[in-house]
CSV table of C-alpha atoms in Angstrom, one decimal:
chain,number,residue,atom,x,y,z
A,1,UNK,CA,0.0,0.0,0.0
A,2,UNK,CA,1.4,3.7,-1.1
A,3,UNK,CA,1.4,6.5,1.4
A,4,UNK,CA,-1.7,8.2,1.9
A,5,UNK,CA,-2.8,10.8,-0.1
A,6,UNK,CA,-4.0,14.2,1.4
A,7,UNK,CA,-7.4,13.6,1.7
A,8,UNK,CA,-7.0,9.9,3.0
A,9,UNK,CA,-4.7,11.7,5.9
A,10,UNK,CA,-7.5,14.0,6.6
A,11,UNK,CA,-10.0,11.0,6.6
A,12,UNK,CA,-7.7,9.3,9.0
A,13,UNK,CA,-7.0,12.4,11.6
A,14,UNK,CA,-10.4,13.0,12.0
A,15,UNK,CA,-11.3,9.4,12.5
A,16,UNK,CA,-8.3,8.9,15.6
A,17,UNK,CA,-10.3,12.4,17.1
A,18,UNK,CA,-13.5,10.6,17.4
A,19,UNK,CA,-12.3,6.9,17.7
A,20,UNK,CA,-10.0,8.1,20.7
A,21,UNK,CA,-12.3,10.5,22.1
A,22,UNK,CA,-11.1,13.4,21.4
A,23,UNK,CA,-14.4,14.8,19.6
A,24,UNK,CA,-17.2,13.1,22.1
A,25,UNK,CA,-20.4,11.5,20.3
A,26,UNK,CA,-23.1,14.4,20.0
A,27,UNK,CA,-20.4,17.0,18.9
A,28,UNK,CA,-21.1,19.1,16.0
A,29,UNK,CA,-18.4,19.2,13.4
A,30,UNK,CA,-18.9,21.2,10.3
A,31,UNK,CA,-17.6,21.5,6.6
A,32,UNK,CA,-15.8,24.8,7.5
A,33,UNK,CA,-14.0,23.2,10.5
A,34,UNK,CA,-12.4,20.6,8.4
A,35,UNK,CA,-11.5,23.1,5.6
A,36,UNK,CA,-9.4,25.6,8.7
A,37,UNK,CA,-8.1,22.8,10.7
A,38,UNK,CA,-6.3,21.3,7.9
A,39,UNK,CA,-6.0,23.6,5.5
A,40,UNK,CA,-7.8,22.0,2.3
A,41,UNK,CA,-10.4,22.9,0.0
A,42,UNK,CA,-14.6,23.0,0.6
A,43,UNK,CA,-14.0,19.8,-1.7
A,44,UNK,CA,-11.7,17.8,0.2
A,45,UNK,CA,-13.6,18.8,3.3
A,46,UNK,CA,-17.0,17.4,1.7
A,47,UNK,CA,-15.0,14.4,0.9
A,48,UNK,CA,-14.0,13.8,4.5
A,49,UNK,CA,-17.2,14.3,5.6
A,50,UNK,CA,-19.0,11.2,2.8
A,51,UNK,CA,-16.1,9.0,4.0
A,52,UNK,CA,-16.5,9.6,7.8
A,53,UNK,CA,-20.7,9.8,7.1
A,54,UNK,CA,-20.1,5.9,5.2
A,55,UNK,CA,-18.6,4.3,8.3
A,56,UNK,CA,-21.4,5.5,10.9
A,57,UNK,CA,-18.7,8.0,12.6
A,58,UNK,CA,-20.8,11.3,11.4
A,59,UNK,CA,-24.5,12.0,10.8
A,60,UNK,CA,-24.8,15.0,8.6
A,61,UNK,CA,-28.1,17.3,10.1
A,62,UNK,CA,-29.7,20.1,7.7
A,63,UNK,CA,-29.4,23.4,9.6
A,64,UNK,CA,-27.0,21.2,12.7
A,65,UNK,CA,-24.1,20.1,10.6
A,66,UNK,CA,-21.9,16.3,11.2
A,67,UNK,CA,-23.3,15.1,14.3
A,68,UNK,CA,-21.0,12.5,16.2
A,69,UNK,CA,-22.6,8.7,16.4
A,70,UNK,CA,-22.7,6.8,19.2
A,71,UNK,CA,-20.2,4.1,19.5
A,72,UNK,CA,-23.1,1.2,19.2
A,73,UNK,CA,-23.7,3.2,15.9
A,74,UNK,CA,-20.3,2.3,14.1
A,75,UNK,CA,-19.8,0.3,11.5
A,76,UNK,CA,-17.3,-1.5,13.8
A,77,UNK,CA,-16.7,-4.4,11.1
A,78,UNK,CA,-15.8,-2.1,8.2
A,79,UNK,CA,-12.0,-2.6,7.1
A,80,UNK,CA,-11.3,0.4,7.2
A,81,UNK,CA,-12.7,1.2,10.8
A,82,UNK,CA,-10.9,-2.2,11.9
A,83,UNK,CA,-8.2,-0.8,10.4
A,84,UNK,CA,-8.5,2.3,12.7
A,85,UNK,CA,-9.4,0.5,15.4
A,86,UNK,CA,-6.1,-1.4,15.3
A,87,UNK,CA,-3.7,1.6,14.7
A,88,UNK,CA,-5.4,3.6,17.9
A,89,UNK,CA,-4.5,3.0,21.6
A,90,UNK,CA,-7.5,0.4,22.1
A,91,UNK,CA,-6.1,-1.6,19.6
A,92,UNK,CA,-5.5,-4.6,22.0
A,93,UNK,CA,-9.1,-4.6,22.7
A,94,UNK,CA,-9.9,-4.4,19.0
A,95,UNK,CA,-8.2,-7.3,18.5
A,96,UNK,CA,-9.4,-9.3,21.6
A,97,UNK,CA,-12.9,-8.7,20.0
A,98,UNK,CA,-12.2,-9.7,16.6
A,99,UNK,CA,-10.1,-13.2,17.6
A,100,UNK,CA,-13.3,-13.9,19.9
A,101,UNK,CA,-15.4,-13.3,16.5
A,102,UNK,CA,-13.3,-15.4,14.9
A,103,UNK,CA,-13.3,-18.3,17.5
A,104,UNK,CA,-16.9,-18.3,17.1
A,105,UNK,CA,-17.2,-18.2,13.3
A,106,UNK,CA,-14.2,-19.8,11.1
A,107,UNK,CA,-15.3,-23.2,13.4
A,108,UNK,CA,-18.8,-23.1,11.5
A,109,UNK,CA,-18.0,-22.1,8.3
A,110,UNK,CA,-15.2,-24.6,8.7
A,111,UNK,CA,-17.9,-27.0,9.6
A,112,UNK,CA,-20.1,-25.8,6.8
A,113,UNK,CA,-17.5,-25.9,4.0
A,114,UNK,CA,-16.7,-29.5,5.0
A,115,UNK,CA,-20.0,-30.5,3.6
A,116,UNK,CA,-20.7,-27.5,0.8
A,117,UNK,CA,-17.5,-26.8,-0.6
A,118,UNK,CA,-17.2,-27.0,-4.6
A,119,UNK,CA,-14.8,-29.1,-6.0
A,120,UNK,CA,-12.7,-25.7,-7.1
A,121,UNK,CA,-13.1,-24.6,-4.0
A,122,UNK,CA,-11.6,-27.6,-2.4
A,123,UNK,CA,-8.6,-28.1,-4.2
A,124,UNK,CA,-7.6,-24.8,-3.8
A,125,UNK,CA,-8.2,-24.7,-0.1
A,126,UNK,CA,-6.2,-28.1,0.2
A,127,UNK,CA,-3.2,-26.0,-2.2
A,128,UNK,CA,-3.6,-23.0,0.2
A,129,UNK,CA,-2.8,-25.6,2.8
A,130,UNK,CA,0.0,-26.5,1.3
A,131,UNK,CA,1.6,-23.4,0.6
A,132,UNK,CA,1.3,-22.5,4.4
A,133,UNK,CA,3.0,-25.8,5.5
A,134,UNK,CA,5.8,-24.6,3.0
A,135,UNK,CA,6.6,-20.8,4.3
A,136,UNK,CA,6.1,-22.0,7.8
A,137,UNK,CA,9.2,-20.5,8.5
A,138,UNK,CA,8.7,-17.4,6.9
A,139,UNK,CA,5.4,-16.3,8.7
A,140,UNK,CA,5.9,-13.2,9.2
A,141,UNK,CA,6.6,-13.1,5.0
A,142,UNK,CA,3.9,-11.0,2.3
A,143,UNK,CA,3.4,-14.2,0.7
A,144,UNK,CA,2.5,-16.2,4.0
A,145,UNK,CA,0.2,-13.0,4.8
A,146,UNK,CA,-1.4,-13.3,1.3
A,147,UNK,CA,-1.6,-17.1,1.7
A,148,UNK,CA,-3.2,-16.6,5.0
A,149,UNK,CA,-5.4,-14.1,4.4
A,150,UNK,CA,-6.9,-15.8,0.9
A,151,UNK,CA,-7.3,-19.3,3.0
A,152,UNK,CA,-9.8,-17.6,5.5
A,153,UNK,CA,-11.4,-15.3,2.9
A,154,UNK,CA,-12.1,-18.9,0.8
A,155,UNK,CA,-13.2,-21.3,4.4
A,156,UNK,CA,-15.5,-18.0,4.8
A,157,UNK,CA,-16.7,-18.4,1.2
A,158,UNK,CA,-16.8,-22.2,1.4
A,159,UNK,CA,-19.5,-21.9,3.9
A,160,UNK,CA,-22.1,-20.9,1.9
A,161,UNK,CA,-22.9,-18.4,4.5
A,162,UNK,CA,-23.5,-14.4,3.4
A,163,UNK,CA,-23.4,-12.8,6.3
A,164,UNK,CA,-20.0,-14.7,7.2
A,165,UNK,CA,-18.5,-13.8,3.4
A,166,UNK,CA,-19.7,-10.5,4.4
A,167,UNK,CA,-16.6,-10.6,7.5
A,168,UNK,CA,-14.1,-11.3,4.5
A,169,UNK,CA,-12.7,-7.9,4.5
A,170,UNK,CA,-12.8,-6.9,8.3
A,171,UNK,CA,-11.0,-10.4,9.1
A,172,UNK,CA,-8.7,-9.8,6.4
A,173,UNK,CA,-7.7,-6.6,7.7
A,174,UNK,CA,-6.9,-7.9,11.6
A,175,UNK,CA,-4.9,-10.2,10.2
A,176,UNK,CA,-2.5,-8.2,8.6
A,177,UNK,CA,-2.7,-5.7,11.7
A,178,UNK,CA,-2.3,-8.4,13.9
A,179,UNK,CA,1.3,-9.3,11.6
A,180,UNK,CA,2.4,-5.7,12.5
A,181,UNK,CA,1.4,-5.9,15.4
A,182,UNK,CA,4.0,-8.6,16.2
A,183,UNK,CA,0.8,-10.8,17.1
A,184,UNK,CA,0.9,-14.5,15.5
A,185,UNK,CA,-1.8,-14.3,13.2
A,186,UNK,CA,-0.7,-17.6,11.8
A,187,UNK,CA,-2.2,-19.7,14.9
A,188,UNK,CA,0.6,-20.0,17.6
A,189,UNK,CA,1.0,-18.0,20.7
A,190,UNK,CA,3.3,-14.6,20.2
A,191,UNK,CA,5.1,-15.5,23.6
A,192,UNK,CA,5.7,-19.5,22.6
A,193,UNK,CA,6.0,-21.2,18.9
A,194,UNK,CA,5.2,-19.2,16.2
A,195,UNK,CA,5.4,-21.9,13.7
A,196,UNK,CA,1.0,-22.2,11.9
A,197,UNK,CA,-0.7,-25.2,12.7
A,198,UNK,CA,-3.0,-26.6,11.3
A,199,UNK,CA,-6.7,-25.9,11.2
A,200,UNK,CA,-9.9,-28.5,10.6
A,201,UNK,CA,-9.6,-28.3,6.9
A,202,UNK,CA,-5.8,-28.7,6.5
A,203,UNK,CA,-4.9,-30.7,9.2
A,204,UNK,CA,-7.5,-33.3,8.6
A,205,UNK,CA,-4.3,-34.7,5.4
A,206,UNK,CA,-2.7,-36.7,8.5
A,207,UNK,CA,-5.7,-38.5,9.8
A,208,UNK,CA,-8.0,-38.9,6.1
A,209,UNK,CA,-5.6,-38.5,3.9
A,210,UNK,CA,-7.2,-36.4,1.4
A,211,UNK,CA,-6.5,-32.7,2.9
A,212,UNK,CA,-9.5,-32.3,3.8
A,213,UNK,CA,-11.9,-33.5,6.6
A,214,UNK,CA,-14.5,-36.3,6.5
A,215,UNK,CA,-17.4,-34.1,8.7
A,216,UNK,CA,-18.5,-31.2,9.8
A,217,UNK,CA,-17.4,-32.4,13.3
A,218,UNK,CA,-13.9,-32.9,12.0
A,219,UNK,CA,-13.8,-29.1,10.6
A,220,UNK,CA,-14.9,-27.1,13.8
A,221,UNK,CA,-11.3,-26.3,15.0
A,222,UNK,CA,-10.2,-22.6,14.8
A,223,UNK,CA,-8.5,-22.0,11.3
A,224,UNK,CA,-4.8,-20.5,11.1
A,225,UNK,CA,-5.1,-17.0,13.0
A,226,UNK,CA,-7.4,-17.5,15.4
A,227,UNK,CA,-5.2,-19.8,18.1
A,228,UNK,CA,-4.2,-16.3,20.0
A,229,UNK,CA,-6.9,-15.0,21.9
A,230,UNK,CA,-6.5,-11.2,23.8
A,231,UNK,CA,-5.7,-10.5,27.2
A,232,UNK,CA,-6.1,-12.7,29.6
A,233,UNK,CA,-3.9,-13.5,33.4
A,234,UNK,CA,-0.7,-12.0,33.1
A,235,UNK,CA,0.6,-11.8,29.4
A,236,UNK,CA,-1.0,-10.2,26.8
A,237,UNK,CA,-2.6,-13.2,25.0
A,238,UNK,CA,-2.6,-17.1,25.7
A,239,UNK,CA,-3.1,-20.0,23.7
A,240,UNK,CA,-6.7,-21.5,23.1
A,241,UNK,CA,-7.2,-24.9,25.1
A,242,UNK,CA,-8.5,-27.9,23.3
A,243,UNK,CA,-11.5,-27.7,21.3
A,244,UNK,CA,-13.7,-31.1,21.9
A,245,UNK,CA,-15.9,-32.6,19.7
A,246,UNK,CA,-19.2,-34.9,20.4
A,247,UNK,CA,-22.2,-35.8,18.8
A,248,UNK,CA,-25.2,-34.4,20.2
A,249,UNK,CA,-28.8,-36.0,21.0
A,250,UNK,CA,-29.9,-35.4,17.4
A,251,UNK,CA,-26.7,-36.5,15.6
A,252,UNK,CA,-25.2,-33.0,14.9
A,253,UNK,CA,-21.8,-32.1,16.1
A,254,UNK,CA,-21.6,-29.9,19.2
A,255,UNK,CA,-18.0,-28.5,20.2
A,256,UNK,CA,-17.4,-28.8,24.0
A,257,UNK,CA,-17.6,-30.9,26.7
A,258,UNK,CA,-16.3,-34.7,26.6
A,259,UNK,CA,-15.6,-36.1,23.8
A,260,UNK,CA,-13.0,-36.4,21.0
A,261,UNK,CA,-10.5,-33.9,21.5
A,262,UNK,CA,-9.1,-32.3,18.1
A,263,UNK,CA,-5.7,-30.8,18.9
């Protein structure tokens, strides 16, 4: 990514005000204040205000002017408020709340794909696999982060699910913050190995053979990323325990509980 142009700067300022709480929710913020305060153009200053307006930061009032939103109000799961989110001083807690969003969705769209995913689909999830396995030792790499990135935006896809393809981008976007952030977005613990392991989908090669797993039950393990959940005891993050698999009263897999474990 270049560096940012003017108006993407402006965007951004503005947005750390509010997101830090600087400018409180119910300020007024006008057209004319963006224009002096940074020295652009009634354009640029309109601009600002559509961007800011499109994430759920600004309400533009007739005869009021840009009203600050409520926090609940955000559009918390846009990439490019993730993105703020992450490059701000709550960014710890940002991430703690995405990696718990994770935990609870790539398990069932894991799930999900096990059973829906295309033939296309499948093969190049299994080759994603693969090309994990094989920059293992370069996670912290562009092409691992590509590799990574494209494997959770596919399970997502996979699932059949909308509203989870709809998390592509904001997922995408923590995991490259959480790279920069020197957090393992790769599945191991920042403060022990680093090295990915493997998730329902690709881990399933050493017990089926074929790359991929067998059932949905098989599949509900946190994908590549989502081992390193926020703040908890003494250090910053800790490893996930064992995810446990059993069937349920009607047959479907439930995770939890006694039963198979899947680490």
């Amino acid at each position: 990514m270049g560096a940012p142009t003017l108006h993407q700067a402006i965007v951004e300022s503005v947005a750390q005000h509010i997101l830090s709480g600087e400018i409180q929710p119910g300020e007024v913020l006008t057209l004319t204040w963006i224009q002096e305060e940074y020295g652009v153009s009634r354009t640029v200053a309109r601009e600002t205000a559509r961007v800011l307006e499109s994430v759920g930061l600004l309400e533009a009032r007739r005869k009021v002017g840009l009203v600050v939103r409520p926090q609940s109000e955000w559009s918390a799961l846009h990439p490019r408020m993730v993105r703020w989110m992450m490059q701000g001083g709550g960014h710890l807690a940002e991430l703690r709340a995405l990696t718990e969003l994770r935990l609870a969705v790539e398990p069932v769209a894991a799930s999900a794909a096990a059973t829906l995913a295309t033939s296309e689909q499948r093969e190049e999830l299994k080759a994603l696999a693969r090309r994990l396995y094989q920059l293992a030792d370069r996670a912290d790499s562009q092409d691992f982060l590509e590799a990574d990135i494209r494997f959770h935006a596919l399970l997502l896809e996979a699932s059949g699910n909308p509203i989870f393809v709809s998390l592509k981008g904001a997922l995408a976007e923590n995991t490259a913050r959480t790279r920069r952030l020197g957090a393992d977005a790769a599945g191991g613990c920042p403060d022990g190995d680093h090295r990915p392991r493997p998730c329902g989908l690709a881990g399933c090669r050493r017990r089926s053979g074929s790359g991929l797993p067998r059932d949905g039950c098989h599949a509900r393990r946190p994908a590549p990323g989502v081992g390193a959940v926020a703040r908890r005891g003494s250090g910053p993050f800790t490893c996930r325990p064992s995810v446990t698999c059993r069937p349920s009263a009607g047959g479907r897999p439930v995770i939890g509980g006694p039963g198979r474990t899947l680490d």
